[in-house]
CSV table of N, CA and C in Angstrom, one decimal:
chain,number,residue,atom,x,y,z
A,1,UNK,N,7.0,17.6,83.0
A,1,UNK,CA,7.9,18.5,83.3
A,1,UNK,C,8.4,18.6,84.9
A,2,UNK,N,9.5,18.4,85.1
A,2,UNK,CA,9.9,18.5,86.6
A,2,UNK,C,9.9,19.9,87.1
A,3,UNK,N,9.7,20.1,88.4
A,3,UNK,CA,9.7,21.4,89.0
A,3,UNK,C,11.0,22.2,88.7
A,4,UNK,N,12.0,21.6,88.7
A,4,UNK,CA,13.3,22.6,88.3
A,4,UNK,C,13.3,22.9,87.0
A,5,UNK,N,12.6,22.1,85.9
A,5,UNK,CA,12.7,22.5,84.6
A,5,UNK,C,11.6,23.5,84.4
A,6,UNK,N,10.5,23.5,85.1
A,6,UNK,CA,9.4,24.4,85.2
A,6,UNK,C,10.0,25.9,85.7
A,7,UNK,N,10.7,25.6,86.9
A,7,UNK,CA,11.2,27.0,87.5
A,7,UNK,C,12.3,27.7,86.4
A,8,UNK,N,12.9,26.8,85.6
A,8,UNK,CA,13.8,27.5,84.7
A,8,UNK,C,13.1,28.0,83.6
A,9,UNK,N,11.9,27.4,83.2
A,9,UNK,CA,11.1,28.1,82.1
A,9,UNK,C,10.7,29.3,82.5
A,10,UNK,N,10.2,29.4,83.7
A,10,UNK,CA,9.5,30.7,84.2
A,10,UNK,C,10.6,31.9,84.3
A,11,UNK,N,11.7,31.4,84.8
A,11,UNK,CA,12.9,32.4,84.8
A,11,UNK,C,13.2,32.9,83.4
A,12,UNK,N,13.2,31.9,82.5
A,12,UNK,CA,13.5,32.4,81.1
A,12,UNK,C,12.4,33.1,80.5
A,13,UNK,N,11.1,33.0,80.8
A,13,UNK,CA,10.0,34.0,80.4
A,13,UNK,C,10.4,35.2,80.9
A,14,UNK,N,10.6,35.3,82.1
A,14,UNK,CA,10.9,36.8,82.8
A,14,UNK,C,12.1,37.4,82.3
A,15,UNK,N,13.3,36.6,82.1
A,15,UNK,CA,14.4,37.2,81.5
A,15,UNK,C,14.3,37.7,80.1
A,16,UNK,N,13.4,37.0,79.2
A,16,UNK,CA,13.3,37.4,77.8
A,16,UNK,C,12.4,38.9,77.9
A,17,UNK,N,11.4,38.9,78.8
A,17,UNK,CA,10.5,40.0,78.9
A,17,UNK,C,11.4,41.1,79.4
A,18,UNK,N,12.2,40.9,80.3
A,18,UNK,CA,13.1,41.9,80.8
A,18,UNK,C,14.0,42.5,79.8
A,19,UNK,N,14.5,41.6,78.9
A,19,UNK,CA,15.3,42.1,77.8
A,19,UNK,C,14.6,42.7,76.6
A,20,UNK,N,13.3,42.6,76.8
A,20,UNK,CA,12.6,43.3,75.6
A,20,UNK,C,12.4,42.2,74.5
A,21,UNK,N,12.6,41.1,74.7
A,21,UNK,CA,12.4,39.9,73.6
A,21,UNK,C,11.1,39.3,73.6
A,22,UNK,N,10.3,39.5,74.6
A,22,UNK,CA,9.0,39.0,74.7
A,22,UNK,C,8.0,40.0,75.3
A,23,UNK,N,7.0,40.1,74.7
A,23,UNK,CA,6.0,40.9,75.1
A,23,UNK,C,4.6,40.5,74.9
A,24,UNK,N,3.6,41.0,75.6
A,24,UNK,CA,2.4,40.7,75.5
A,24,UNK,C,1.3,41.7,75.9
A,25,UNK,N,0.1,41.9,75.5
A,25,UNK,CA,-0.8,42.9,76.0
A,25,UNK,C,-1.2,42.6,77.4
A,26,UNK,N,-1.5,43.7,78.0
A,26,UNK,CA,-1.8,43.7,79.7
A,26,UNK,C,-3.0,42.7,79.7
A,27,UNK,N,-4.0,42.7,79.1
A,27,UNK,CA,-5.2,41.9,79.1
A,27,UNK,C,-4.8,40.4,79.2
A,28,UNK,N,-3.9,40.0,78.1
A,28,UNK,CA,-3.4,38.7,78.1
A,28,UNK,C,-2.6,38.2,79.3
A,29,UNK,N,-1.7,39.2,79.8
A,29,UNK,CA,-0.9,38.9,80.9
A,29,UNK,C,-1.8,38.7,82.1
A,30,UNK,N,-2.9,39.6,82.1
A,30,UNK,CA,-4.0,39.4,83.4
A,30,UNK,C,-4.6,38.1,83.4
A,31,UNK,N,-5.0,37.5,82.1
A,31,UNK,CA,-5.6,36.4,82.0
A,31,UNK,C,-4.5,35.1,82.5
A,32,UNK,N,-3.5,35.2,82.2
A,32,UNK,CA,-2.4,34.3,82.5
A,32,UNK,C,-2.1,34.5,84.0
A,33,UNK,N,-2.2,35.4,84.4
A,33,UNK,CA,-1.9,35.8,85.9
A,33,UNK,C,-3.1,35.0,86.7
A,34,UNK,N,-4.3,35.2,86.2
A,34,UNK,CA,-5.4,34.5,86.8
A,34,UNK,C,-5.3,33.1,86.8
A,35,UNK,N,-4.8,32.4,85.7
A,35,UNK,CA,-4.6,31.1,85.7
A,35,UNK,C,-3.7,30.6,86.5
A,36,UNK,N,-2.4,31.3,86.6
A,36,UNK,CA,-1.3,30.9,87.5
A,36,UNK,C,-1.8,30.9,89.0
A,37,UNK,N,-2.6,32.1,89.3
A,37,UNK,CA,-3.0,32.1,90.7
A,37,UNK,C,-4.0,31.0,91.1
A,38,UNK,N,-4.7,30.6,90.2
A,38,UNK,CA,-5.7,29.6,90.5
A,38,UNK,C,-4.6,28.1,90.6
A,39,UNK,N,-3.9,28.1,89.8
A,39,UNK,CA,-2.8,26.9,90.0
A,39,UNK,C,-2.2,27.0,91.4
A,40,UNK,N,-1.5,28.2,91.7
A,40,UNK,CA,-0.8,28.3,92.9
A,40,UNK,C,-1.7,28.1,94.1
A,41,UNK,N,-2.9,28.4,94.0
A,41,UNK,CA,-3.8,28.2,95.2
A,41,UNK,C,-4.1,26.7,95.5
A,42,UNK,N,-4.4,26.0,94.4
A,42,UNK,CA,-4.5,24.5,94.4
A,42,UNK,C,-3.5,23.9,94.9
A,43,UNK,N,-2.4,24.3,94.4
A,43,UNK,CA,-1.0,23.6,94.9
A,43,UNK,C,-0.9,24.0,96.4
A,44,UNK,N,-1.3,25.1,96.8
A,44,UNK,CA,-0.9,25.5,98.2
A,44,UNK,C,-2.0,24.5,99.1
A,45,UNK,N,-3.2,24.4,98.6
A,45,UNK,CA,-4.1,23.5,99.4
A,45,UNK,C,-3.6,22.0,99.3
A,46,UNK,N,-3.1,21.6,98.4
A,46,UNK,CA,-2.8,20.3,98.2
A,46,UNK,C,-1.5,20.1,99.2
A,47,UNK,N,-0.7,20.8,99.3
A,47,UNK,CA,0.5,21.0,100.1
A,47,UNK,C,0.1,21.0,101.4
A,48,UNK,N,-0.9,21.9,101.9
A,48,UNK,CA,-1.2,21.8,103.3
A,48,UNK,C,-2.0,20.5,103.8
A,49,UNK,N,-2.7,20.1,102.8
A,49,UNK,CA,-3.4,18.6,103.1
A,49,UNK,C,-2.2,17.5,103.2
A,50,UNK,N,-1.2,17.6,102.5
A,50,UNK,CA,-0.1,16.8,102.5
A,50,UNK,C,0.8,16.5,103.8
A,51,UNK,N,0.5,17.5,104.7
A,51,UNK,CA,1.1,17.5,105.9
A,51,UNK,C,0.8,16.1,106.7
A,52,UNK,N,-0.3,15.6,106.5
A,52,UNK,CA,-0.8,14.1,107.1
A,52,UNK,C,0.1,13.3,106.6
A,53,UNK,N,0.8,13.2,105.4
A,53,UNK,CA,1.4,12.3,104.7
A,53,UNK,C,2.8,12.0,105.3
A,54,UNK,N,3.1,13.0,105.9
A,54,UNK,CA,4.5,13.1,106.7
A,54,UNK,C,4.5,12.7,108.2
A,55,UNK,N,3.3,12.4,108.8
A,55,UNK,CA,3.0,12.0,110.0
A,55,UNK,C,2.4,10.6,109.8
A,56,UNK,N,3.0,9.6,109.7
A,56,UNK,CA,2.6,8.2,109.5
A,56,UNK,C,2.5,7.5,110.8
A,57,UNK,N,1.3,6.9,111.3
A,57,UNK,CA,1.3,6.0,112.5
A,57,UNK,C,0.5,4.7,112.0
A,58,UNK,N,0.5,3.8,113.1
A,58,UNK,CA,-0.3,2.7,112.8
A,58,UNK,C,0.6,1.5,112.5
A,59,UNK,N,1.8,1.6,112.3
A,59,UNK,CA,2.7,0.5,111.9
A,59,UNK,C,3.3,-0.1,113.4
A,60,UNK,N,3.5,-1.3,113.3
A,60,UNK,CA,4.0,-2.0,114.5
A,60,UNK,C,5.2,-1.4,114.8
A,61,UNK,N,5.8,-1.6,116.0
A,61,UNK,CA,7.0,-1.2,116.6
A,61,UNK,C,8.4,-2.2,116.2
A,62,UNK,N,7.8,-3.0,115.4
A,62,UNK,CA,8.9,-4.0,114.8
A,62,UNK,C,9.9,-3.3,113.8
A,63,UNK,N,11.1,-3.6,113.5
A,63,UNK,CA,11.9,-2.9,112.7
A,63,UNK,C,11.3,-2.8,111.2
A,64,UNK,N,10.5,-3.8,110.8
A,64,UNK,CA,9.9,-3.6,109.5
A,64,UNK,C,8.8,-2.5,109.5
A,65,UNK,N,8.1,-2.4,110.7
A,65,UNK,CA,7.1,-1.5,110.8
A,65,UNK,C,7.5,0.0,110.8
A,66,UNK,N,8.7,0.0,111.6
A,66,UNK,CA,9.3,1.4,111.5
A,66,UNK,C,9.9,1.9,110.4
A,67,UNK,N,10.5,0.7,109.6
A,67,UNK,CA,11.0,1.2,108.4
A,67,UNK,C,9.9,1.5,107.3
A,68,UNK,N,8.8,0.7,107.4
A,68,UNK,CA,7.6,1.3,106.6
A,68,UNK,C,7.1,2.7,106.7
A,69,UNK,N,7.0,3.0,107.9
A,69,UNK,CA,6.6,4.2,108.4
A,69,UNK,C,7.5,5.3,107.8
A,70,UNK,N,8.8,5.1,108.1
A,70,UNK,CA,9.9,6.1,107.6
A,70,UNK,C,9.8,6.2,106.2
A,71,UNK,N,9.6,5.0,105.4
A,71,UNK,CA,9.4,5.2,103.9
A,71,UNK,C,8.3,5.9,103.5
A,72,UNK,N,7.2,5.9,104.2
A,72,UNK,CA,6.0,6.6,103.7
A,72,UNK,C,6.1,8.1,104.3
A,73,UNK,N,6.7,8.4,105.4
A,73,UNK,CA,7.0,9.8,105.7
A,73,UNK,C,8.0,10.5,104.7
A,74,UNK,N,9.0,9.6,104.2
A,74,UNK,CA,9.8,10.3,103.3
A,74,UNK,C,9.2,10.5,101.9
A,75,UNK,N,8.2,9.6,101.5
A,75,UNK,CA,7.5,10.0,100.3
A,75,UNK,C,6.4,11.1,100.5
A,76,UNK,N,5.8,11.3,101.7
A,76,UNK,CA,5.0,12.4,101.9
A,76,UNK,C,5.8,13.9,101.9
A,77,UNK,N,7.1,13.7,102.5
A,77,UNK,CA,8.0,14.9,102.4
A,77,UNK,C,8.3,15.2,101.0
A,78,UNK,N,8.6,14.3,100.0
A,78,UNK,CA,8.9,14.6,98.7
A,78,UNK,C,7.8,15.0,98.0
A,79,UNK,N,6.6,14.4,98.3
A,79,UNK,CA,5.4,15.0,97.7
A,79,UNK,C,5.2,16.5,98.1
A,80,UNK,N,5.5,16.9,99.2
A,80,UNK,CA,5.1,18.1,99.6
A,80,UNK,C,6.4,19.1,98.8
A,81,UNK,N,7.6,18.6,98.8
A,81,UNK,CA,8.7,19.1,98.2
A,81,UNK,C,8.3,19.6,96.7
A,82,UNK,N,7.8,18.6,96.1
A,82,UNK,CA,7.4,18.8,94.3
A,82,UNK,C,6.2,19.9,94.4
A,83,UNK,N,5.3,19.8,95.2
A,83,UNK,CA,4.3,20.7,95.2
A,83,UNK,C,4.8,22.2,95.6
A,84,UNK,N,5.8,22.2,96.4
A,84,UNK,CA,6.4,23.5,96.6
A,84,UNK,C,7.2,24.1,95.4
A,85,UNK,N,7.9,23.1,94.8
A,85,UNK,CA,8.5,23.5,93.6
A,85,UNK,C,7.7,23.9,92.4
A,86,UNK,N,6.7,23.3,92.2
A,86,UNK,CA,5.7,23.7,91.5
A,86,UNK,C,4.8,25.0,91.7
A,87,UNK,N,4.9,25.2,92.9
A,87,UNK,CA,4.2,26.6,93.4
A,87,UNK,C,5.2,27.6,92.9
A,88,UNK,N,6.5,27.4,93.3
A,88,UNK,CA,7.7,28.4,92.9
A,88,UNK,C,7.5,28.6,91.3
A,89,UNK,N,7.4,27.4,90.6
A,89,UNK,CA,7.5,27.6,89.2
A,89,UNK,C,6.4,28.5,88.6
A,90,UNK,N,5.2,28.0,89.1
A,90,UNK,CA,4.0,28.9,88.7
A,90,UNK,C,4.1,30.4,88.9
A,91,UNK,N,4.7,30.6,90.1
A,91,UNK,CA,5.0,32.2,90.5
A,91,UNK,C,5.9,32.7,89.6
A,92,UNK,N,6.9,32.1,89.1
A,92,UNK,CA,7.9,32.4,88.3
A,92,UNK,C,7.4,32.7,86.8
A,93,UNK,N,6.5,31.7,86.5
A,93,UNK,CA,5.8,32.1,85.0
A,93,UNK,C,4.8,33.3,85.3
A,94,UNK,N,4.3,33.4,86.3
A,94,UNK,CA,3.4,34.6,86.5
A,94,UNK,C,4.2,36.1,86.6
A,95,UNK,N,5.4,35.8,87.0
A,95,UNK,CA,6.4,37.0,87.1
A,95,UNK,C,6.8,37.3,85.6
A,96,UNK,N,7.1,36.2,84.8
A,96,UNK,CA,7.4,36.4,83.4
A,96,UNK,C,6.3,36.9,82.5
A,97,UNK,N,5.0,36.6,82.7
A,97,UNK,CA,3.8,37.1,82.0
A,97,UNK,C,3.6,38.4,82.3
A,98,UNK,N,3.7,38.9,83.7
A,98,UNK,CA,3.4,40.4,83.9
A,98,UNK,C,4.6,41.2,83.5
A,99,UNK,N,5.9,40.7,83.5
A,99,UNK,CA,7.1,41.4,82.9
A,99,UNK,C,6.8,41.6,81.6
A,100,UNK,N,6.3,40.5,80.8
A,100,UNK,CA,6.0,40.9,79.4
A,100,UNK,C,4.9,41.9,79.1
A,101,UNK,N,4.2,42.1,79.9
A,101,UNK,CA,3.2,43.4,79.9
A,101,UNK,C,3.7,44.6,80.5
A,102,UNK,N,5.1,44.6,80.8
A,102,UNK,CA,5.7,45.8,81.4
A,102,UNK,C,5.2,46.1,82.7
A,103,UNK,N,4.6,45.1,83.6
A,103,UNK,CA,4.1,45.2,85.0
A,103,UNK,C,5.2,44.8,85.8
A,104,UNK,N,6.3,45.5,85.8
A,104,UNK,CA,7.5,44.9,86.6
A,104,UNK,C,7.3,45.1,88.1
A,105,UNK,N,6.6,46.0,88.6
A,105,UNK,CA,6.4,46.0,90.1
A,105,UNK,C,5.7,44.6,90.4
A,106,UNK,N,4.6,44.2,89.9
A,106,UNK,CA,3.9,43.0,90.1
A,106,UNK,C,4.7,41.9,90.0
A,107,UNK,N,5.4,41.9,88.7
A,107,UNK,CA,6.4,40.7,88.3
A,107,UNK,C,7.4,40.6,89.6
A,108,UNK,N,7.9,41.7,90.1
A,108,UNK,CA,9.0,41.4,91.0
A,108,UNK,C,8.3,41.0,92.4
A,109,UNK,N,7.2,41.4,92.6
A,109,UNK,CA,6.5,40.7,93.8
A,109,UNK,C,6.2,39.4,93.6
A,110,UNK,N,5.9,38.8,92.4
A,110,UNK,CA,5.7,37.3,92.1
A,110,UNK,C,7.0,36.6,92.3
A,111,UNK,N,8.1,37.3,91.8
A,111,UNK,CA,9.3,36.7,92.0
A,111,UNK,C,9.7,36.7,93.7
A,112,UNK,N,9.5,37.7,94.4
A,112,UNK,CA,9.7,37.7,95.8
A,112,UNK,C,8.8,36.6,96.4
A,113,UNK,N,7.5,36.4,96.0
A,113,UNK,CA,6.9,35.2,96.6
A,113,UNK,C,7.3,34.0,96.3
A,114,UNK,N,7.9,33.7,95.1
A,114,UNK,CA,8.6,32.5,94.7
A,114,UNK,C,9.7,32.2,95.6
A,115,UNK,N,10.7,33.3,95.8
A,115,UNK,CA,11.8,33.3,96.8
A,115,UNK,C,11.3,32.6,98.1
A,116,UNK,N,10.2,33.4,98.6
A,116,UNK,CA,9.7,32.8,100.0
A,116,UNK,C,9.4,31.5,99.9
A,117,UNK,N,8.7,31.0,98.9
A,117,UNK,CA,8.4,29.6,98.9
A,117,UNK,C,9.7,28.7,98.9
A,118,UNK,N,10.7,29.1,98.1
A,118,UNK,CA,12.0,28.3,98.1
A,118,UNK,C,12.6,28.4,99.4
A,119,UNK,N,12.5,29.5,100.2
A,119,UNK,CA,13.3,29.7,101.4
A,119,UNK,C,12.5,28.9,102.5
A,120,UNK,N,11.1,28.8,102.4
A,120,UNK,CA,10.4,28.0,103.5
A,120,UNK,C,10.5,26.6,103.3
A,121,UNK,N,10.7,26.2,102.0
A,121,UNK,CA,11.0,24.8,101.8
A,121,UNK,C,12.2,24.3,102.4
A,122,UNK,N,13.4,25.1,102.1
A,122,UNK,CA,14.7,25.0,102.7
A,122,UNK,C,14.7,24.7,104.2
A,123,UNK,N,13.7,25.8,104.8
A,123,UNK,CA,13.7,25.7,106.4
A,123,UNK,C,12.9,24.5,106.8
A,124,UNK,N,12.0,23.8,106.1
A,124,UNK,CA,11.4,22.6,106.4
A,124,UNK,C,12.3,21.4,106.2
A,125,UNK,N,13.5,21.5,105.6
A,125,UNK,CA,14.3,20.3,105.5
A,125,UNK,C,15.1,19.9,106.7
């Protein structure tokens, strides 16, 4: 699943919960929240470590070396972009699960966190 598809799925879970079409017990929502939190943290760590992938050196100053460095830097940036999208998607799923248990204040906080990640990613472009 691509990050954009996952974000859409997360938003759909939230929308269904807000409309009363999807619900779950609080305990189930808390377990899913914990799983999402673990995923989000792992993605955050991978994204932080990926900064090195966007700062490529060691290629010669020949045009082919500069081209290779630029290509690897672009791949590193895309990697970090995908990880940010997956973080956003996991936060939107977390929001949906919390909303399904009528924990709307916490669900809204998760949605705000997802928006912050999206905004941060735009700032990095």
